[in-house]
Short mmCIF file of C-alpha atoms in Angstrom, two decimals:
data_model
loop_
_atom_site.label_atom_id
_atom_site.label_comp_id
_atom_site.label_asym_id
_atom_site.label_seq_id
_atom_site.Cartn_x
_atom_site.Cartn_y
_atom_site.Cartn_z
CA UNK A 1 -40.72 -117.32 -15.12
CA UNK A 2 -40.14 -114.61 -17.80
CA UNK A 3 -38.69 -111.59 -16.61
CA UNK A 4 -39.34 -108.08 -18.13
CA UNK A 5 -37.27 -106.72 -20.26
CA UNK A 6 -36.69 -103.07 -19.47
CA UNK A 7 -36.83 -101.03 -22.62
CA UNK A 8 -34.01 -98.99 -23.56
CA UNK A 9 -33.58 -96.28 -26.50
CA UNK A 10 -30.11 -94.94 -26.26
CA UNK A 11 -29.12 -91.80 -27.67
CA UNK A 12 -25.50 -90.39 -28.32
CA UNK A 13 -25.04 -87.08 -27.03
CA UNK A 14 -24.63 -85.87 -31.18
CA UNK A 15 -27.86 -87.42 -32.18
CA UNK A 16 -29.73 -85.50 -28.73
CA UNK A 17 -28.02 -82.10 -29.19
CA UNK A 18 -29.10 -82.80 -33.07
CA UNK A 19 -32.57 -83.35 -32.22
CA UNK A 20 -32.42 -80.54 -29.57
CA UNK A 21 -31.64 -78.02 -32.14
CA UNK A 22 -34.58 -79.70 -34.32
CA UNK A 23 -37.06 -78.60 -31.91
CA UNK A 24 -36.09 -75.99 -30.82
CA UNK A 25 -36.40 -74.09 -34.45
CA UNK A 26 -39.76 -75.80 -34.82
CA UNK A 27 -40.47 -74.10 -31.50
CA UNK A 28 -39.23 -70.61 -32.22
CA UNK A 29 -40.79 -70.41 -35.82
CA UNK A 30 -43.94 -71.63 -34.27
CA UNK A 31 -44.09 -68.29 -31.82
CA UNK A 32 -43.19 -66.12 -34.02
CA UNK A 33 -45.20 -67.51 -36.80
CA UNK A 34 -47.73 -67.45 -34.38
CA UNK A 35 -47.87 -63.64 -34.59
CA UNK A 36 -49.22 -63.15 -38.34
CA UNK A 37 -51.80 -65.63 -37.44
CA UNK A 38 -53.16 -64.11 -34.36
CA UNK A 39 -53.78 -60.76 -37.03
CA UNK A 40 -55.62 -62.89 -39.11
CA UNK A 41 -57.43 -64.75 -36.94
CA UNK A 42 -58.74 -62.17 -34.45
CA UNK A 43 -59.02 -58.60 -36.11
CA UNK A 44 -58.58 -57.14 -32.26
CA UNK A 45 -55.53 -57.69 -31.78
CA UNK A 46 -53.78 -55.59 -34.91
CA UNK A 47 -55.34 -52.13 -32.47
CA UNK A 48 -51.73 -50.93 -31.71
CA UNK A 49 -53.13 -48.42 -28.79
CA UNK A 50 -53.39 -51.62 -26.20
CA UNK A 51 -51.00 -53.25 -24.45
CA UNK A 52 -49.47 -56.08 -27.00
CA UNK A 53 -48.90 -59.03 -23.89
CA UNK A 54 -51.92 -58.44 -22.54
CA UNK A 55 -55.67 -59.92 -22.77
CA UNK A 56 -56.39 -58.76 -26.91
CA UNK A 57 -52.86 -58.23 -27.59
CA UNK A 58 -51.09 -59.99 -30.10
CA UNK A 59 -48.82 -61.98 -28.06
CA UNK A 60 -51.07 -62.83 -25.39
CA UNK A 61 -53.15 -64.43 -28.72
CA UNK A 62 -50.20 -65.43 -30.42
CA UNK A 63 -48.88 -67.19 -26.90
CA UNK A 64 -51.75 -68.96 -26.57
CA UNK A 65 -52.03 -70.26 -30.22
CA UNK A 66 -48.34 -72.04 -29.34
CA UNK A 67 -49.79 -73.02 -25.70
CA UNK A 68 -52.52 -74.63 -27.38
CA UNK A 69 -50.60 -76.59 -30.06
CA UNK A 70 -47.94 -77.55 -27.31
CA UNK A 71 -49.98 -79.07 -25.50
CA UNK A 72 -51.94 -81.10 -28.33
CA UNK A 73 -48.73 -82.05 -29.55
CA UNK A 74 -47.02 -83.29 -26.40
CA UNK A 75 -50.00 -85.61 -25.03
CA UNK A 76 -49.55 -88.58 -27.05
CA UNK A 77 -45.99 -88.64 -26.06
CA UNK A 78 -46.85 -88.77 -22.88
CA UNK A 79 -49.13 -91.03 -23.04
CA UNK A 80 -47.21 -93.45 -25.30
CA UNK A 81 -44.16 -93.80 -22.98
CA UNK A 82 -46.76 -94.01 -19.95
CA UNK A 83 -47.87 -97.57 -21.55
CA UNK A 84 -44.32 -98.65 -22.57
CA UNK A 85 -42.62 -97.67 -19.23
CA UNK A 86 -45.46 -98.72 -16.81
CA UNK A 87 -44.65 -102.52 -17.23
CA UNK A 88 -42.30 -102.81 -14.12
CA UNK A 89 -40.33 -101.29 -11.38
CA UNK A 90 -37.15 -101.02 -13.55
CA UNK A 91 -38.65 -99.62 -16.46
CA UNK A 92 -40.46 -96.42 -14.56
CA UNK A 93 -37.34 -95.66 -12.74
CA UNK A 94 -34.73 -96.57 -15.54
CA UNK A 95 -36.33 -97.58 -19.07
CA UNK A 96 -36.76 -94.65 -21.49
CA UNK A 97 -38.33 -95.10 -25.19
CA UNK A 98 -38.81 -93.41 -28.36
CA UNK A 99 -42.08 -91.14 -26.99
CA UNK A 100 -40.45 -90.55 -23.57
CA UNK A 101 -37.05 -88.63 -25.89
CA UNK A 102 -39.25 -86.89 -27.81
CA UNK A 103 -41.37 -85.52 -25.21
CA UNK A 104 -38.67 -84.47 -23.13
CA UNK A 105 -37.36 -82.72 -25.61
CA UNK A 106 -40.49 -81.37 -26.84
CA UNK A 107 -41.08 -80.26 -23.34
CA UNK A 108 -37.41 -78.25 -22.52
CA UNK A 109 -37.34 -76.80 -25.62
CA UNK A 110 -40.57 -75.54 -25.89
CA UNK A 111 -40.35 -73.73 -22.17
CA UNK A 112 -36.53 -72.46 -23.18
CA UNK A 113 -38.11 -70.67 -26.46
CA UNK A 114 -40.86 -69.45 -24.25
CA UNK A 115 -38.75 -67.94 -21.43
CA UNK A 116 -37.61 -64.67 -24.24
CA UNK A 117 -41.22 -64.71 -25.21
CA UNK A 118 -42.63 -63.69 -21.64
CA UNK A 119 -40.04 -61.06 -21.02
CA UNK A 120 -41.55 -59.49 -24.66
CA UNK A 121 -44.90 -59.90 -23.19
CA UNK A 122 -43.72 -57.95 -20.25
CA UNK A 123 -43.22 -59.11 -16.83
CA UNK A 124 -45.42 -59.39 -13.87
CA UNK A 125 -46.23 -61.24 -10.59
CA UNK A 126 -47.45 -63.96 -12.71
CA UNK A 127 -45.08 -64.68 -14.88
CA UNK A 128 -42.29 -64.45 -12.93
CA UNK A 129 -43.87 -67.55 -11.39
CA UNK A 130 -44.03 -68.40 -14.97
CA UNK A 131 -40.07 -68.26 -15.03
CA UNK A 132 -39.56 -70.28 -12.29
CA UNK A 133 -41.47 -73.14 -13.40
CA UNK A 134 -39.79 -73.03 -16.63
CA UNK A 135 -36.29 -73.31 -15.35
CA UNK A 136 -37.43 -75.72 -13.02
CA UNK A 137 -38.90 -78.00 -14.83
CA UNK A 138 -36.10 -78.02 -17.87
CA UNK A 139 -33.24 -78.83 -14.96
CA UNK A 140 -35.86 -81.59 -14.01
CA UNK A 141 -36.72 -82.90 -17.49
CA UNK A 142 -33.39 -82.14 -19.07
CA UNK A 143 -31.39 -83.93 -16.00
CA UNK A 144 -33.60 -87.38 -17.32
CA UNK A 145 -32.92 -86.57 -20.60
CA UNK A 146 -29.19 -86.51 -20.16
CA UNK A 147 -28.81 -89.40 -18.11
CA UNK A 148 -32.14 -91.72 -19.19
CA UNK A 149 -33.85 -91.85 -16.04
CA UNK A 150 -36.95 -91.41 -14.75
CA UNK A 151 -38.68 -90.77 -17.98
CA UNK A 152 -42.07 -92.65 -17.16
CA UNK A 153 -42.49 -90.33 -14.04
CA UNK A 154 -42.07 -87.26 -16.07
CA UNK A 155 -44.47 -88.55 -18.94
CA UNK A 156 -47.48 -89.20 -16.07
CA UNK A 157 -46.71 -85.54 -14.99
CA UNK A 158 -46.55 -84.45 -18.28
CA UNK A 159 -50.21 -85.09 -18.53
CA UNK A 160 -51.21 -82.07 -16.19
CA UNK A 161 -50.58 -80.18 -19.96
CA UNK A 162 -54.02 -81.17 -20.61
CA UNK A 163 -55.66 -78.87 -18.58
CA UNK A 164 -53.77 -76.04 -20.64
CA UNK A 165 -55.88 -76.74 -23.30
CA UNK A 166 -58.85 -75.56 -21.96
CA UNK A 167 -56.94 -72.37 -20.43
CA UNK A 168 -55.50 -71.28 -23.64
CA UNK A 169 -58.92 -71.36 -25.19
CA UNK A 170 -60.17 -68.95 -22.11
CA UNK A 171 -57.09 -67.06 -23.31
CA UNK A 172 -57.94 -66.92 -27.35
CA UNK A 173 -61.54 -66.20 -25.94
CA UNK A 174 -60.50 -62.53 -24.73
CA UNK A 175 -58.96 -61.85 -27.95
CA UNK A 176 -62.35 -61.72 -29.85
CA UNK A 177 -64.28 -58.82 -30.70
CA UNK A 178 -67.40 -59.90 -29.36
CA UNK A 179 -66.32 -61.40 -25.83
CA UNK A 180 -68.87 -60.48 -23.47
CA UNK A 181 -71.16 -62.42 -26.07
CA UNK A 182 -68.63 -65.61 -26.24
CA UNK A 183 -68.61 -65.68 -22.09
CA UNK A 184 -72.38 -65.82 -22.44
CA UNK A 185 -72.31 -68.90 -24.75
CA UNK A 186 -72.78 -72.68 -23.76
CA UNK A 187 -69.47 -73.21 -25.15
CA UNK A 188 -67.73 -71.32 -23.15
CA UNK A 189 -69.59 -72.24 -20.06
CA UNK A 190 -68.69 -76.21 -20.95
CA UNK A 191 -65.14 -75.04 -21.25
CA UNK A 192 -64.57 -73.60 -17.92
CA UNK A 193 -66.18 -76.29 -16.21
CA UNK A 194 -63.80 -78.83 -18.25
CA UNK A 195 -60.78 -76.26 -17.34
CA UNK A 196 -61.82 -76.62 -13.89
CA UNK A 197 -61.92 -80.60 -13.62
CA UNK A 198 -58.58 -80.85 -15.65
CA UNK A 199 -56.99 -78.68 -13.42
CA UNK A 200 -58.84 -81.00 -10.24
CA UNK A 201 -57.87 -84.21 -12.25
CA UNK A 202 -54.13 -83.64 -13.73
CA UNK A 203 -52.84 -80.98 -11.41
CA UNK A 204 -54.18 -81.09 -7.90
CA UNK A 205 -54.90 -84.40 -7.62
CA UNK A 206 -52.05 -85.96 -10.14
CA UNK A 207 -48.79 -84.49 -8.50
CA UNK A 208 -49.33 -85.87 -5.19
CA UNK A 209 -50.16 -89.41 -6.68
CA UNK A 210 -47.55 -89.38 -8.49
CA UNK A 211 -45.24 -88.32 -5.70
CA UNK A 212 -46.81 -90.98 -3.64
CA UNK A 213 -46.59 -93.94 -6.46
CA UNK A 214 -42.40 -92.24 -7.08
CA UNK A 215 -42.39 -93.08 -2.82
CA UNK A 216 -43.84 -96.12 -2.62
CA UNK A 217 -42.04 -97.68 -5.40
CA UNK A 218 -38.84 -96.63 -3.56
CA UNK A 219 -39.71 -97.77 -0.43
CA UNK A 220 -41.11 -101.29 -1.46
CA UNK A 221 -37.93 -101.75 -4.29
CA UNK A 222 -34.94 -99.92 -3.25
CA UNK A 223 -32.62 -102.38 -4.71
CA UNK A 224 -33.92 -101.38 -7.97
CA UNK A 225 -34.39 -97.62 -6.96
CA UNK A 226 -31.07 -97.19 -5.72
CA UNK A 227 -29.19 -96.36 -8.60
CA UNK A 228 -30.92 -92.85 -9.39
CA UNK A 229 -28.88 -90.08 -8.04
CA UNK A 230 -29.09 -87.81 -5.46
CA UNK A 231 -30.19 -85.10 -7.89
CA UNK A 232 -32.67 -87.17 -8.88
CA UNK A 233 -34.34 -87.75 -5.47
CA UNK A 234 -34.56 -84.33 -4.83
CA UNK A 235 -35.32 -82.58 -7.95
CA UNK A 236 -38.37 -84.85 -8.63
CA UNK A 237 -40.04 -84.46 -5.65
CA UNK A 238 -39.22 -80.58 -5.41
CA UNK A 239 -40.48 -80.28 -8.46
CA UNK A 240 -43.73 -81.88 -8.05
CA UNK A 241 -44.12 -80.41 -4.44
CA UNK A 242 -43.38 -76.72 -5.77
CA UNK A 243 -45.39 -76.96 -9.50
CA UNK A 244 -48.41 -78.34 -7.27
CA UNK A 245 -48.25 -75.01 -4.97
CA UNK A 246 -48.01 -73.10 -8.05
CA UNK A 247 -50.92 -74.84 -9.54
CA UNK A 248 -52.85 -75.04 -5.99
CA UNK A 249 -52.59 -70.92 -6.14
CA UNK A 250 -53.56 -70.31 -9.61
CA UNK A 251 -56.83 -73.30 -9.11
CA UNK A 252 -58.33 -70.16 -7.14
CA UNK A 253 -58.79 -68.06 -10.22
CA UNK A 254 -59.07 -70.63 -12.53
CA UNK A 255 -62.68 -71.81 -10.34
CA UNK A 256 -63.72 -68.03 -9.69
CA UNK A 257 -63.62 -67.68 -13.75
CA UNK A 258 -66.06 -70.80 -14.02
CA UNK A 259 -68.01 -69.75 -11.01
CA UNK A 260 -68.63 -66.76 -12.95
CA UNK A 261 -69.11 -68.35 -15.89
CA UNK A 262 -71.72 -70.43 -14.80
CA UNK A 263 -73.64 -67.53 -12.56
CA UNK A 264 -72.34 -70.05 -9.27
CA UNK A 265 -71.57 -68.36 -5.55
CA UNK A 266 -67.81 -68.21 -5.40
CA UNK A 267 -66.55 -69.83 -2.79
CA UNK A 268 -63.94 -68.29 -0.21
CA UNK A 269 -60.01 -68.95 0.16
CA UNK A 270 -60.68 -70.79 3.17
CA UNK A 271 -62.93 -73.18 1.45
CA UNK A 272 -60.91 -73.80 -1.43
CA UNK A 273 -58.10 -74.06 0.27
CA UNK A 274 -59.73 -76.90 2.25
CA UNK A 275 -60.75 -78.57 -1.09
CA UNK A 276 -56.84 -78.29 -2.48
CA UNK A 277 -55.93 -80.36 0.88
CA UNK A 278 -58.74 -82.86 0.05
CA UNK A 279 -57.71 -83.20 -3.11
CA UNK A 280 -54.34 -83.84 -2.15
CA UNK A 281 -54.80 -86.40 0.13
CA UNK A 282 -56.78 -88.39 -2.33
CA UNK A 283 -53.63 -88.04 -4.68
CA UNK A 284 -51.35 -89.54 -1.85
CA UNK A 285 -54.04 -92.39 -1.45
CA UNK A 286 -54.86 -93.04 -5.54
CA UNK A 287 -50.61 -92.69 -5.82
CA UNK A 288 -49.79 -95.42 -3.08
CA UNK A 289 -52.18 -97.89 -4.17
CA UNK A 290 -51.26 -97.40 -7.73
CA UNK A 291 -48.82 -100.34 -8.16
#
């Protein structure tokens, strides 16, 4: 009987920092480049009498030009390393690949650029949850990095990024001149409701079946789970557990926007937050009977 091979792609600590620095200049001459464009692209935001970080500012726009592109850019990473490192036990918990480096590194450096960006934005409530899922999720991402484990996991959580494409589009939306016209369109209307099921699909439903499928691999192959850390075990799950609460809270706006949007009866807290259970437990069911 053949027995999978688990792939490998091994990188000196030289060539990473190397590629590190790579990205993170692409990164930071992407936001700032990002800036000129946003004048060209939506007249708005050049009016220097309103708030620069905020809805028809020029970083809001520029920020959500980068979000945009990030997130374009990073889902065929994740993807790719989702069909290399989905062959076997071994591989999701140990094998890392070509796709699975890049978007990890794509990933941290991306959030570290961003981190100075939202303090020039200016800070509030809602991005100092921002903050914490940034640092978060670079210890997470840059702990696998380092030590090439657990790469497919954070590729099939990577793929919640999709949704952000839909949200920085909401975002470029309030930058126009004529938005109360845009928010009227079909467009925009088809957007929201796709923001809204990406945000169902690859957030509230994804993290617990991944967190489930991460469980139930350990529990039915610890002798091939056993060798990931300690820091591993918990900053994984933490992770997941704490970027799903974040993403549970913010669902609540992002479905009162397309309730709007779409002239629908908005529903109350209670009720979504019945639907956010729901939708978790299908995640822990769709996760466990995964592999």
């Amino acid at each position: 009987m053949d027995v999978a091979v688990t792939p490998r792609y091994d990188l000196d600590l030289a060539g990473l920092w190397q590629l590190v620095l790579v990205y993170v200049t692409i990164c930071a001459i992407a936001q700032v480049v990002a800036i000129p464009v946003s004048w060209m692209l939506f007249p708005r935001v050049r009016d220097l009498n309103q708030a620069r970080g905020e809805p028809g500012g020029d970083l809001w726009a520029a920020d959500a030009i980068c979000l945009l592109l990030f997130s374009v850019a990073l889902l065929p990473s994740a993807f790719g390393s989702i069909h290399v490192l989905s062959q076997s036990v071994d591989a999701r918990w140990n094998g890392s690949c070509l796709s699975s480096i890049h978007g990890c590194v794509l990933l941290c450096t991306r959030l570290l650029v961003h981190i100075p960006f939202l303090f020039w934005k200016g800070m509030n409530a809602s991005r100092k949850r921002i903050l914490v899922h940034h640092v978060m999720v670079i210890l997470v991402y840059g702990t696998g990095l380092v030590k090439g484990s657990m790469h497919f996991w954070g590729a099939i959580a990577g793929l919640c990024e999709s949704s952000n494409i839909f949200l920085a589009n909401v975002e470029l939306v309030k930058c126009c001149s004529d938005v109360h016209r845009l928010k009227q369109s079909f467009l925009y209307k088809l957007n929201s409701a796709c923001l809204t099921l990406a945000y169902i699909c690859c957030r509230l439903v994804l993290f617990p079946a991944v967190l489930a499928a991460l469980l139930t691999d350990a529990y039915t192959h610890p002798e091939l789970t056993v060798r990931s850390s300690v820091l591993e075990w918990v900053l994984m799950p933490m992770a997941i557990c704490c970027v799903w609460g974040m993403s549970a809270f913010e669902f609540r706006n992002i479905f009162e926007g397309m309730s709007k949007a779409m002239d629908l009866k908005v529903k109350s807290a209670s009720s979504l937050l019945q639907l956010e259970i729901w939708l978790a437990v299908l995640g822990l069911l769709v996760g466990h009977c995964l592999f």
